[in-house]
Coordinates of C-alpha atoms and ligand atoms in Angstrom, one line a residue:
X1 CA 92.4 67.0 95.8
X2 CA 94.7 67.0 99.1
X3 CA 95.8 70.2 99.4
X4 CA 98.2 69.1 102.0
X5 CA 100.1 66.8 99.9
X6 CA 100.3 69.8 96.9
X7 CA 101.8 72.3 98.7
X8 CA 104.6 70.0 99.6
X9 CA 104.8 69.3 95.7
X10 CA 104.6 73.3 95.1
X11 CA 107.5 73.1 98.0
X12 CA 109.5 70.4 95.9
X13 CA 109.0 71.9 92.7
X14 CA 109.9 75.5 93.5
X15 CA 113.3 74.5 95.0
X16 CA 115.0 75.2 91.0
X17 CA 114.7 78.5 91.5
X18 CA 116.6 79.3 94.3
X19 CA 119.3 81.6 93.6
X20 CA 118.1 83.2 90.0
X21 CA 116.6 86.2 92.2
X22 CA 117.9 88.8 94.8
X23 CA 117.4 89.6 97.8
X24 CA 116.4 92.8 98.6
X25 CA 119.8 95.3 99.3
X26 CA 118.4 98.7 100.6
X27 CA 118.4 98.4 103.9
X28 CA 120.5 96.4 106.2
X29 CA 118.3 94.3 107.9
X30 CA 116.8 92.8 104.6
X31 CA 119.9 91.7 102.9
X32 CA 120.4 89.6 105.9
X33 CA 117.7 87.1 105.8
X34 CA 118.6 83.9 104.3
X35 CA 117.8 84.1 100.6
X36 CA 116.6 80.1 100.9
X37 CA 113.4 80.8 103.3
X38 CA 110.1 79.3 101.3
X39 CA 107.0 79.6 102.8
X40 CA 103.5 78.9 101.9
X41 CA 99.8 79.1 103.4
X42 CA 96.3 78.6 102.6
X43 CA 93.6 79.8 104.6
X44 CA 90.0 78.8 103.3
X45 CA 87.0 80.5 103.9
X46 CA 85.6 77.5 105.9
X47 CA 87.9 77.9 108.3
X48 CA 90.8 75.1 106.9
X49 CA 94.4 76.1 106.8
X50 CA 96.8 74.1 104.9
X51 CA 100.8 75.2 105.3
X52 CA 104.2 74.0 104.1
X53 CA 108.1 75.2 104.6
X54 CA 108.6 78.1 107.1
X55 CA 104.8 79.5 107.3
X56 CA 105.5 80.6 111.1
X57 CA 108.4 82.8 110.7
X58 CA 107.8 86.2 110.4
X59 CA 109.3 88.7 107.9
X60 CA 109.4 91.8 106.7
X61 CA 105.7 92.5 105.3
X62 CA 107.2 95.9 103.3
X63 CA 104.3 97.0 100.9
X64 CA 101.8 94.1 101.6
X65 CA 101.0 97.1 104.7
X66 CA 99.9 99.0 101.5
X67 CA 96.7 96.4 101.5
X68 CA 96.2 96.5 105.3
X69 CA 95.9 100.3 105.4
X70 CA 93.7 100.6 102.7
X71 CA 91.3 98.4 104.1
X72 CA 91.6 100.5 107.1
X73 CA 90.9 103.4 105.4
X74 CA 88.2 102.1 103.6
X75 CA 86.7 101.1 106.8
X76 CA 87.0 104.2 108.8
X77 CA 86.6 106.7 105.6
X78 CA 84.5 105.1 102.7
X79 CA 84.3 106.4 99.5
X80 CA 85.9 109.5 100.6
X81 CA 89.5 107.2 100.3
X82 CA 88.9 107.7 96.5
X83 CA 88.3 111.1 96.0
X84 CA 91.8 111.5 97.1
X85 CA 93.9 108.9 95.1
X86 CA 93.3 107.0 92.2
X87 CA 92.0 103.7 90.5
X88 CA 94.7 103.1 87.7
X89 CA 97.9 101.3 87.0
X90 CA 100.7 103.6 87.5
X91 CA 102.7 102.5 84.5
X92 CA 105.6 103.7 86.0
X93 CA 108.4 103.0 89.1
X94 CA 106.2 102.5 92.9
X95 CA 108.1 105.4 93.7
X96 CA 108.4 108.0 90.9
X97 CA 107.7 111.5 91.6
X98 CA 107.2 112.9 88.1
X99 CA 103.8 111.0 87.4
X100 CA 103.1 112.6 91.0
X101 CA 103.6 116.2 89.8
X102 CA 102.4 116.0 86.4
X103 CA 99.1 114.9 88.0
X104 CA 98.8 118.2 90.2
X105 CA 99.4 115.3 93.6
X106 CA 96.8 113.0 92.4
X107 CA 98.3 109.4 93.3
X108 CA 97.6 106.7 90.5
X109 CA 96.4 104.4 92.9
X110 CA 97.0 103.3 96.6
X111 CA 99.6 100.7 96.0
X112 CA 102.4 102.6 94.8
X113 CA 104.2 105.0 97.4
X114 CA 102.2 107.9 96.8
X115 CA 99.1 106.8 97.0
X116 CA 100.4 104.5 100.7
X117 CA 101.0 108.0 101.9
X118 CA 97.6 109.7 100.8
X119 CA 96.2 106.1 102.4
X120 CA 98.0 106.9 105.8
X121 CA 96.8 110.3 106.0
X122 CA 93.4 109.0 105.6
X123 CA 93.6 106.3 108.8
X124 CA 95.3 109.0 110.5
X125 CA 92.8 111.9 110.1
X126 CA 89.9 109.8 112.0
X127 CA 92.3 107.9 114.9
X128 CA 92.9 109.5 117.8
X129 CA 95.2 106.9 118.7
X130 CA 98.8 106.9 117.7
X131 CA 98.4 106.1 114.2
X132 CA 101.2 103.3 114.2
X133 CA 99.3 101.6 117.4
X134 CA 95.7 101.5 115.4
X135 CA 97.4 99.9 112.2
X136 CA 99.9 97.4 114.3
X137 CA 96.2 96.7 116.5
X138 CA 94.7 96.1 113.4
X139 CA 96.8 93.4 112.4
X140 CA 96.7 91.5 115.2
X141 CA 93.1 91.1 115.1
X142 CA 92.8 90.0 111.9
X143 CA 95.5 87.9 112.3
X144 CA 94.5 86.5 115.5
X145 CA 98.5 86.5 116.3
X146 CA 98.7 88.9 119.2
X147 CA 102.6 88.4 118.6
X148 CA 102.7 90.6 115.3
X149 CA 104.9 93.6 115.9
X150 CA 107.3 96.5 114.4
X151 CA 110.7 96.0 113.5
X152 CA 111.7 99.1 114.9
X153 CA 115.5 98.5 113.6
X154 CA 113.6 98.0 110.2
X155 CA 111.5 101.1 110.8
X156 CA 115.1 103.0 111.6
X157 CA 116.8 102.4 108.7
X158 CA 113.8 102.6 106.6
X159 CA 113.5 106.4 107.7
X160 CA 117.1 106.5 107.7
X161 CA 117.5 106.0 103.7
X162 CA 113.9 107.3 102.6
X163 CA 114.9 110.2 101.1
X164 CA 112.3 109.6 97.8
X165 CA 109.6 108.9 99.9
X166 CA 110.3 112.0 101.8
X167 CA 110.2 114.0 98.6
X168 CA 106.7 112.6 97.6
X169 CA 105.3 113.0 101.2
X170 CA 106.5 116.8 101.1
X171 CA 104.9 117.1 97.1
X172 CA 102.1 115.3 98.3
X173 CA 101.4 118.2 100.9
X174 CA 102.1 121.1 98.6
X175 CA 99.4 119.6 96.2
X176 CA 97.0 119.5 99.3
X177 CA 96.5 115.9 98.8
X178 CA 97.9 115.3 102.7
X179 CA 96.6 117.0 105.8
X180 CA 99.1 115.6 108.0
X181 CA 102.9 116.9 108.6
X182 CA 104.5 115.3 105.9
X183 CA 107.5 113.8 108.3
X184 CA 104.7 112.1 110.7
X185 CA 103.4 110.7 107.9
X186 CA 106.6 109.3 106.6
X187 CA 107.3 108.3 110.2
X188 CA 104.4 106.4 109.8
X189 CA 104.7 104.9 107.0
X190 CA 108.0 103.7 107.6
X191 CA 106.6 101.9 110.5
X192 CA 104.1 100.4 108.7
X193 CA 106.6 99.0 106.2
X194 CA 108.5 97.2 109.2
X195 CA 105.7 95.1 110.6
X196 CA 106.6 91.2 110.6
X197 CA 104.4 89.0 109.9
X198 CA 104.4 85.7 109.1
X199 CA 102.3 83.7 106.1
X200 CA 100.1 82.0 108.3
X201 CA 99.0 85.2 109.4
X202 CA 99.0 87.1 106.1
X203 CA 96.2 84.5 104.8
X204 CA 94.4 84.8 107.7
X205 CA 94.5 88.7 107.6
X206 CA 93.4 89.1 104.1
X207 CA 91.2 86.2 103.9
X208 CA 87.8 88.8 104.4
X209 CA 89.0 89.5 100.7
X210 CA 87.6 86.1 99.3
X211 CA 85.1 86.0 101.7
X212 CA 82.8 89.1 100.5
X213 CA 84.5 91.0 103.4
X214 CA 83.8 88.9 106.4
X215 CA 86.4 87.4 108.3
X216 CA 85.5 83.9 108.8
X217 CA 88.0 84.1 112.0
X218 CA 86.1 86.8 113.5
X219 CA 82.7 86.2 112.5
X220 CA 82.7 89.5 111.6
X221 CA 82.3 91.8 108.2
X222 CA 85.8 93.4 108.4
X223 CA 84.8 95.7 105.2
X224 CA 81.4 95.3 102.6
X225 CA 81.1 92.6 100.0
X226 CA 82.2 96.0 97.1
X227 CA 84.8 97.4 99.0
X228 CA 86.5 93.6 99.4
X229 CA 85.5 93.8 95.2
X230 CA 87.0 97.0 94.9
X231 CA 90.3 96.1 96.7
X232 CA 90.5 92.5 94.7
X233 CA 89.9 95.0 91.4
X234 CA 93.0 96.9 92.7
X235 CA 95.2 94.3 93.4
X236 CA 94.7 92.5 90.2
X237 CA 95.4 95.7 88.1
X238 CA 98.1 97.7 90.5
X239 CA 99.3 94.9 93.0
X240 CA 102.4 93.6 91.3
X241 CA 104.3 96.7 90.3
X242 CA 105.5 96.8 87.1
X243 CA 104.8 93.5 86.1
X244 CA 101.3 93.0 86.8
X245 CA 100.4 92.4 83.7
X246 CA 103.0 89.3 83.4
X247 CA 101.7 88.2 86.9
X248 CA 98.2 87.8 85.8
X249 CA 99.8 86.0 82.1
X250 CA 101.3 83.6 84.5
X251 CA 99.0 83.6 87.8
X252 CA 95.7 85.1 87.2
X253 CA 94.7 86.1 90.8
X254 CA 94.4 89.5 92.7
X255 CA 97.8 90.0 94.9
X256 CA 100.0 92.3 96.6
X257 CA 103.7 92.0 96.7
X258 CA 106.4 93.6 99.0
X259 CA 110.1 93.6 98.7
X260 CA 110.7 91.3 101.8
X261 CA 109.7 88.3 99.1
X262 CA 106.0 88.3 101.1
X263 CA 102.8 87.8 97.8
X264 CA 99.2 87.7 99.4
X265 CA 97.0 86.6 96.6
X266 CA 93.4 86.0 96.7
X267 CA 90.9 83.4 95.3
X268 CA 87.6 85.1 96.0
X269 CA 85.0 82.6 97.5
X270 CA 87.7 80.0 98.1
X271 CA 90.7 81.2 100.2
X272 CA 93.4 83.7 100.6
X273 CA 96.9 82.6 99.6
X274 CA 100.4 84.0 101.6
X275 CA 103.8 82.9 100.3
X276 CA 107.0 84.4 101.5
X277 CA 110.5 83.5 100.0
X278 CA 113.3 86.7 99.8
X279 CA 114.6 86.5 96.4
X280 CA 113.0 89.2 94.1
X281 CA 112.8 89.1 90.4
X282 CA 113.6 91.8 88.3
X283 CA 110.1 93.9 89.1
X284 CA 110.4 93.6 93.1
X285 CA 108.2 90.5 93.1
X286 CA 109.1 87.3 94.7
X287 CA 110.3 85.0 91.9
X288 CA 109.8 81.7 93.8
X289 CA 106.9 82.9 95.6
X290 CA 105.3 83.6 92.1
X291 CA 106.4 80.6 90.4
X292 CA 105.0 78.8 93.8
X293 CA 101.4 81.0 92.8
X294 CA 101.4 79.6 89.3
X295 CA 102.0 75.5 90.2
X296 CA 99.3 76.5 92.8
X297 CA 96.7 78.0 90.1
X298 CA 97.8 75.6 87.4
X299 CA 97.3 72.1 89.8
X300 CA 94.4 73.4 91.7
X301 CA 92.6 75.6 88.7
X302 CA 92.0 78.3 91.4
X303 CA 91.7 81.3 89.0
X304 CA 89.6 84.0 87.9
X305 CA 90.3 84.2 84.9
Ligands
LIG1 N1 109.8 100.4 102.3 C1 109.7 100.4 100.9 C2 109.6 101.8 100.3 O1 108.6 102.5 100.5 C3 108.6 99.6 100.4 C4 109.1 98.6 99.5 C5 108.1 97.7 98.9 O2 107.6 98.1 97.9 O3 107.8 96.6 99.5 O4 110.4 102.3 99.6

């Protein structure tokens, strides 16, 4: 199979679905990008990187930072990451505060909001570095793109309109769950939300998660062979927001999702998979970036399940 020659087929076959989502309208900056952008990448985990559409343009990564700070944390804190959020599906909204205090401050798990923040103040306790500079130095080396930056517009508004996020940060601290001062963290958080990336370097980031932890790039073990399990387990059951049951009907594979139209989905032993078009679905999800995911799992029969 040319993998080549099927991502442009994916590219051709995707093109449909333009216009039946929305871009994402809560900040400024994100409403702007052209809702038409399609973008796909394939990093394998022998070093071969097929690409198609705008793979080198870099966007708004939004909650795919979720995935790169937790495997931060899990790097620099362990197990200890877990005795401070949680392993379920939330079953409710990324950002809802009522599961939050019904659960005495116990995040469901690190993808939605909550659990980001309890994340964050976990990278942060062991850094002495300016938190932001760790995370953003963090990317670039798994990226290998020394490029990768902060929107810091993005980051702006971001802070400018998280009032909900504030809310959970300061709940988060009266519940003990945070050590930090809940604005830093939120500062912080908002930062990590801006980072652009583009997909080439989002498969290349996340590709120690099919490869038992190693990055292939580095030569390195990024994280161990369970905590790479561990994060695939969370993605597959938390990583979509409320439609991550749908997404594994229709895709089958661990991924993350942000609002800037970015899904990162892994194959594990094969390769790591970035797609990036703005228009969301309904949940928050990419909807040509996920039907791209399904041609890709349906041609190639790249799934786990
Ligand atoms: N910046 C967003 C928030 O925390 C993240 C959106 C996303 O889920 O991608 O509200």
């Amino acid at each position: 199979m040319d993998l080549a020659e099927l991502l442009e087929e994916i590219a051709r076959e995707v093109r449909p679905y333009f216009g039946k989502g929305r871009v994402a309208s809560y900040i400024p900056a994100l409403r702007r990008v052209p809702a038409t952008k399609f973008g796909m990448a394939v990093s394998m985990v022998d070093g071969r990187e097929f690409t198609v559409g705008d793979v080198d343009e870099k966007f708004s990564i939004q909650s795919i930072s979720k995935l790169l700070t937790l495997m931060l944390a899990m790097s620099i804190r362990g197990d200890e990451v877990w005795r401070r959020v949680g392993k379920e599906p939330s079953g409710t909204p990324f950002n809802s505060l009522v599961q939050l205090e019904y659960e005495k401050g116990v995040p469901r798990n690190p993808f939605i909001n909550a659990g980001a923040l309890v994340v964050l103040d976990c990278v942060m306790a062991r850094t002495g570095k300016e938190t932001t500079q760790v995370i953003l130095d963090y990317a670039r080396v798994l990226s290998r793109d020394f490029s990768v930056d902060y929107n810091a517009k993005v980051a702006a508004s971001e802070l400018r309109a998280a009032h909900r996020n504030a809310a959970i940060a300061n709940l988060l601290r009266c519940h003990k769950t945070i050590r930090h001062d809940p604005g830093d963290l939120l500062s912080a958080y908002c930062h990590q939300c801006s980072l652009e990336m583009s997909c080439s370097d989002l498969a290349r980031t996340f590709l120690p998660l099919a490869n038992a932890g190693v990055s292939p790039i580095l030569e390195e073990a990024v994280l161990t062979d369970r905590q790479a399990r561990r994060i695939n387990a969370l993605m597959m059951t938390c990583g979509m927001y409320d439609s991550v049951g749908s997404f594994a009907f229709r895709v089958g594979l661990p991924a993350k999702s942000g609002v800037g139209g970015g899904i990162v989905a892994v194959v594990p032993r094969q390769c790591c998979i970035a797609v990036w078009s703005p228009e969301l679905d309904r949940s928050g999800n990419s909807l040509v970036g996920t039907a791209a995911l399904e041609l890709f799992v349906r041609m190639t029969k790249m799934s786990i399940l």
